[in-house]
Structure formats: C-alpha cells, structure tokens
Amino acid sequence: MEYEHILVERDGPVGVITLNRPRVLNALSPELIAELGHALDRLDADPGVGAAVLTGGEKVFAAGADIADMAERTAVDQLLRDQTGRWQAVTAFTKPLVAAVNGYALGGGCELALMCDLIVAGDTARFGQPEINLGIIPGAGGTQRWPRTVGKYVAMEINLLGQPIDARRAYRLGLVNRVVPAEVTVAVAVDLARQLAARAPLALRLAKEAVNRALETPLSEGLAAERKSFYFLFATEDQKEGMRAFLEKRRPEFKGR
Ligand code: HXC
C-alpha cells in the first residue's frame, strides 16, 4: 500500500519505516500516526519480517506532534478524537523495533523514540520534551517513560525545563544504545535489527514482553510471568532446534514455531 506521510521499505527480514514530512520536520499529524499504525500492523503480521527500524531519515527524527493541527483544539475535541490513544499501535508491535534518531526528537517525536525497544542515535540527535513551552505537558508517555529510564531528577529537568539533551548525554543516561555518525545511523539500526531478526522469533517476542512488563509490575509478579514464558518456550520447535544445534556445534535454524 502507498502511504502519504511515511515510506515503508524492506531490507531482507527488516521492515524500515521512514517518517516523511520533511517540510515540517516530520511533525506527527494524526494522519501520519494512522499510517504508522497501519504499517506496523502489516509488518507485525508478515512472517518474513523479524524486526523493524523506525527513522525520520538523515536530518530529523520528528519535531513533535503537529502544532498546527493542535493549536485550536478544545479539550472536548482532544477527548473525542483521543489523539494519543492512536499511538498504541507502536507499543502493540510484538517484534523488536529499533529507533534510528538523527537531529530533533522532540515532544511526541521523543515519545515515539521512547516507545521503541532500542535507540541508535546519530551524533546530531537531540532528545527533549519542549511541551512546557507551549503551555502543555507530554501526552504520549514523556512524563512516564523518562523517569522509568533515567530516574526522577533528570526526568523533571527534561519535562519541566523543556530543554533538549544531546546524543552523548542521552547515551550516558542510558537512553540510547549506540551513538554513531549521523550518516550511518539508519545503517547501524538496520544492522542491529537484522541481528535481532536472526534470533528465535517466539523467544524474542516473549523477551520483549517480559522486559516491558518489568516496568509495570512488582518484581514477584514479573518474575512469575518470566518463569511461565520461560517454561512455555520449551513447547516450541525453536527451543529444541536451538539447544540441539548448540550440542551439534552448528548454527540453529529458527522457524518461529
Ligand atoms: C508543526 C512544525 C513543528 C511541529 C516544526 N514545524 N516543528 N510544524 N508541528 N511540531 C515546522 C515549522 O513551523 C516550520 O514550518 C518548519 O517545520 C521548519 O521548522 P523551523 O522552526 O523553521 O526550523 P528550525 O528553526 O530549524 O527549528 C527547529 C525546531 C523548531 C527547534 C525543532 O521547529 C521547534 O521548536 N519546533 C517545535 C518543537 C515542539 O515544540 N515540539 C513539541 C510539540 S507538542 P514553516 O511553514 O514555517 O516553514 C507535542 C505534544 C505531544 O509533541 C503530545 C503527544 C502526542
């Protein structure tokens, strides 16, 4: 399917989604978010896809939700259209999702990056929540995912002061997995996604689910859920294949069954 606000390509087992509204720094309009959700659902359903990369390309990730779209909205408009509820397709994606961030990842753009599973940052990347400067607060996870990632005090600075941080600081804070020259951000993210796509798909899916659950549940519940998923994986062909391949000193061939 052709999209208007994003590009979707395949690089072997990796789906690559590029936000594509360069004229407005990839501002995240409701139409773009709807297309993104649609594309992610399709990649999730495609057994040939093992992981995905989400990027804004070489210059900018996304400068936030579309301010022109929001400026004259009323509270009732916002409630009825549930602006940020539509973003749930991103967190519903069951395969590994790697963000490749160059330039600004601000407001909703930053929140979108924080919804991904790994983040590769170009040395030009800037992460921030400038909503405070517009008289609002983040609405797609910024006040919740920052403290869970970097702790309370940095999260307060980011959300209350509204000044972005650069890629190096983001790396030191544990917000990003790699910092690379901006020209290779997407290539590094695709390479990482390709490595992930070579892993056993069901194990990947349950590992992602378990790590995400760690941010939401008390330790005892998280451990119990992990244990059940661990036992469940012994019902898969991939577990037999993985362990036999190890013992036979060969590479495993995972099927996602
Ligand atoms: C709509 C935007 C936009 C945005 C930039 N543009 N960000 N349009 N929504 N979020 C448009 C500009 O109006 C301009 O259009 C063009 O993109 C280029 O931007 P400039 O400002 O000229 O570029 P520059 O001087 O390089 O400054 C870059 C910038 C600045 C620092 C990123 O654009 C900026 O501050 N943008 C807003 C960032 C922000 O506040 N984001 C949070 C949004 S609220 P024209 O037509 O003039 O060329 C949010 C809430 C999320 O995200 C809630 C949950 C979804």
mmCIF file of C-alpha atoms in Angstrom, residues 56-182:
data_model
loop_
_atom_site.group_PDB
_atom_site.id
_atom_site.type_symbol
_atom_site.label_atom_id
_atom_site.label_comp_id
_atom_site.label_asym_id
_atom_site.label_seq_id
_atom_site.Cartn_x
_atom_site.Cartn_y
_atom_site.Cartn_z
ATOM 1 C CA GLY A 56 12.991 10.085 10.238
ATOM 2 C CA GLY A 57 15.958 9.867 7.899
ATOM 3 C CA GLU A 58 19.280 11.721 7.931
ATOM 4 C CA LYS A 59 18.236 15.141 9.231
ATOM 5 C CA VAL A 60 15.418 14.925 11.738
ATOM 6 C CA PHE A 61 13.517 12.237 13.621
ATOM 7 C CA ALA A 62 10.369 14.243 14.446
ATOM 8 C CA ALA A 63 9.850 17.697 15.954
ATOM 9 C CA GLY A 64 6.736 16.584 17.794
ATOM 10 C CA ALA A 65 3.010 16.356 17.330
ATOM 11 C CA ASP A 66 1.698 18.715 14.683
ATOM 12 C CA ILE A 67 1.256 22.050 16.462
ATOM 13 C CA ALA A 68 -0.769 23.452 13.556
ATOM 14 C CA ASP A 69 -3.217 20.584 13.984
ATOM 15 C CA MET A 70 -3.482 21.073 17.770
ATOM 16 C CA ALA A 71 -3.428 24.850 18.138
ATOM 17 C CA GLU A 72 -7.183 25.479 18.078
ATOM 18 C CA ARG A 73 -8.369 22.171 19.508
ATOM 19 C CA THR A 74 -10.630 22.147 22.546
ATOM 20 C CA ALA A 75 -10.375 19.689 25.410
ATOM 21 C CA VAL A 76 -13.536 18.005 24.152
ATOM 22 C CA ASP A 77 -12.006 17.634 20.658
ATOM 23 C CA GLN A 78 -8.966 16.039 22.196
ATOM 24 C CA LEU A 79 -11.002 13.654 24.319
ATOM 25 C CA LEU A 80 -13.301 12.638 21.470
ATOM 26 C CA ARG A 81 -10.551 12.026 18.951
ATOM 27 C CA ASP A 82 -8.264 10.562 21.648
ATOM 28 C CA GLN A 83 -5.155 11.962 19.988
ATOM 29 C CA THR A 84 -2.571 9.911 21.795
ATOM 30 C CA GLY A 85 -4.678 6.758 22.150
ATOM 31 C CA ARG A 86 -3.984 6.204 18.461
ATOM 32 C CA TRP A 87 -0.298 5.776 19.222
ATOM 33 C CA GLN A 88 -0.888 2.407 20.846
ATOM 34 C CA ALA A 89 -0.130 0.566 17.626
ATOM 35 C CA VAL A 90 3.513 1.394 18.279
ATOM 36 C CA THR A 91 3.662 -0.294 21.669
ATOM 37 C CA ALA A 92 1.451 -3.136 20.391
ATOM 38 C CA PHE A 93 4.125 -4.109 17.840
ATOM 39 C CA THR A 94 5.367 -7.507 19.013
ATOM 40 C CA LYS A 95 8.702 -7.637 17.165
ATOM 41 C CA PRO A 96 11.839 -5.667 18.063
ATOM 42 C CA LEU A 97 11.538 -2.046 16.982
ATOM 43 C CA VAL A 98 14.761 -0.063 16.661
ATOM 44 C CA ALA A 99 14.631 3.739 16.507
ATOM 45 C CA ALA A 100 17.263 5.427 14.320
ATOM 46 C CA VAL A 101 17.355 9.034 15.515
ATOM 47 C CA ASN A 102 19.144 11.904 13.789
ATOM 48 C CA GLY A 103 18.513 15.537 14.658
ATOM 49 C CA TYR A 104 15.472 16.575 16.676
ATOM 50 C CA ALA A 105 13.373 14.036 18.534
ATOM 51 C CA LEU A 106 11.142 16.486 20.379
ATOM 52 C CA GLY A 107 7.794 16.250 22.137
ATOM 53 C CA GLY A 108 5.785 13.457 20.554
ATOM 54 C CA GLY A 109 8.859 12.671 18.426
ATOM 55 C CA CYS A 110 10.847 11.928 21.546
ATOM 56 C CA GLU A 111 7.954 9.933 22.986
ATOM 57 C CA LEU A 112 7.829 7.921 19.777
ATOM 58 C CA ALA A 113 11.529 7.099 20.107
ATOM 59 C CA LEU A 114 10.971 6.112 23.758
ATOM 60 C CA MET A 115 8.278 3.648 22.632
ATOM 61 C CA CYS A 116 10.862 1.751 20.607
ATOM 62 C CA ASP A 117 12.903 -1.114 22.050
ATOM 63 C CA LEU A 118 16.413 0.066 21.180
ATOM 64 C CA ILE A 119 17.597 3.509 20.137
ATOM 65 C CA VAL A 120 20.501 4.228 17.802
ATOM 66 C CA ALA A 121 21.339 7.925 17.911
ATOM 67 C CA GLY A 122 23.291 9.894 15.362
ATOM 68 C CA ASP A 123 25.712 12.421 16.835
ATOM 69 C CA THR A 124 23.262 15.158 15.759
ATOM 70 C CA ALA A 125 20.384 13.731 17.818
ATOM 71 C CA ARG A 126 18.569 15.963 20.324
ATOM 72 C CA PHE A 127 16.023 14.460 22.697
ATOM 73 C CA GLY A 128 13.580 16.629 24.587
ATOM 74 C CA GLN A 129 10.096 17.423 25.807
ATOM 75 C CA PRO A 130 9.517 21.104 24.965
ATOM 76 C CA GLU A 131 5.739 20.863 25.537
ATOM 77 C CA ILE A 132 6.084 23.031 28.651
ATOM 78 C CA ASN A 133 6.991 25.935 26.347
ATOM 79 C CA LEU A 134 3.619 25.523 24.605
ATOM 80 C CA GLY A 135 1.666 25.522 27.872
ATOM 81 C CA ILE A 136 1.026 21.778 27.822
ATOM 82 C CA ILE A 137 2.724 18.576 29.018
ATOM 83 C CA PRO A 138 3.666 15.420 27.115
ATOM 84 C CA GLY A 139 0.702 13.235 26.245
ATOM 85 C CA ALA A 140 2.259 10.098 24.770
ATOM 86 C CA GLY A 141 4.397 8.893 27.651
ATOM 87 C CA GLY A 142 7.056 11.563 28.194
ATOM 88 C CA THR A 143 6.345 12.085 31.894
ATOM 89 C CA GLN A 144 6.205 8.307 32.460
ATOM 90 C CA ARG A 145 8.937 6.793 30.295
ATOM 91 C CA TRP A 146 11.648 9.333 31.128
ATOM 92 C CA PRO A 147 11.600 8.658 34.898
ATOM 93 C CA ARG A 148 11.479 4.917 34.277
ATOM 94 C CA THR A 149 14.541 5.264 32.061
ATOM 95 C CA VAL A 150 16.722 7.951 33.630
ATOM 96 C CA GLY A 151 15.285 8.473 37.128
ATOM 97 C CA LYS A 152 13.280 11.275 38.700
ATOM 98 C CA TYR A 153 15.650 14.229 38.655
ATOM 99 C CA VAL A 154 16.699 14.173 35.028
ATOM 100 C CA ALA A 155 13.075 13.414 34.088
ATOM 101 C CA MET A 156 11.992 16.535 35.992
ATOM 102 C CA GLU A 157 14.592 18.617 34.181
ATOM 103 C CA ILE A 158 13.527 17.292 30.793
ATOM 104 C CA ASN A 159 9.788 17.716 31.374
ATOM 105 C CA LEU A 160 9.800 20.951 33.410
ATOM 106 C CA LEU A 161 12.604 22.881 31.767
ATOM 107 C CA GLY A 162 11.876 21.735 28.231
ATOM 108 C CA GLN A 163 15.458 21.924 27.007
ATOM 109 C CA PRO A 164 16.696 19.080 24.807
ATOM 110 C CA ILE A 165 19.755 16.964 25.586
ATOM 111 C CA ASP A 166 22.310 15.813 23.042
ATOM 112 C CA ALA A 167 23.185 12.285 21.959
ATOM 113 C CA ARG A 168 26.224 11.966 24.270
ATOM 114 C CA ARG A 169 24.243 12.888 27.358
ATOM 115 C CA ALA A 170 21.413 10.595 26.253
ATOM 116 C CA TYR A 171 23.970 7.787 25.944
ATOM 117 C CA ARG A 172 25.413 8.447 29.401
ATOM 118 C CA LEU A 173 21.891 8.388 30.831
ATOM 119 C CA GLY A 174 21.148 5.003 29.282
ATOM 120 C CA LEU A 175 18.527 6.390 26.928
ATOM 121 C CA VAL A 176 20.268 5.241 23.767
ATOM 122 C CA ASN A 177 22.128 2.063 22.845
ATOM 123 C CA ARG A 178 24.650 3.482 20.366
ATOM 124 C CA VAL A 179 25.880 6.889 19.256
ATOM 125 C CA VAL A 180 27.192 6.896 15.688
ATOM 126 C CA PRO A 181 27.966 9.442 12.944
ATOM 127 C CA ALA A 182 24.649 10.704 11.571
#
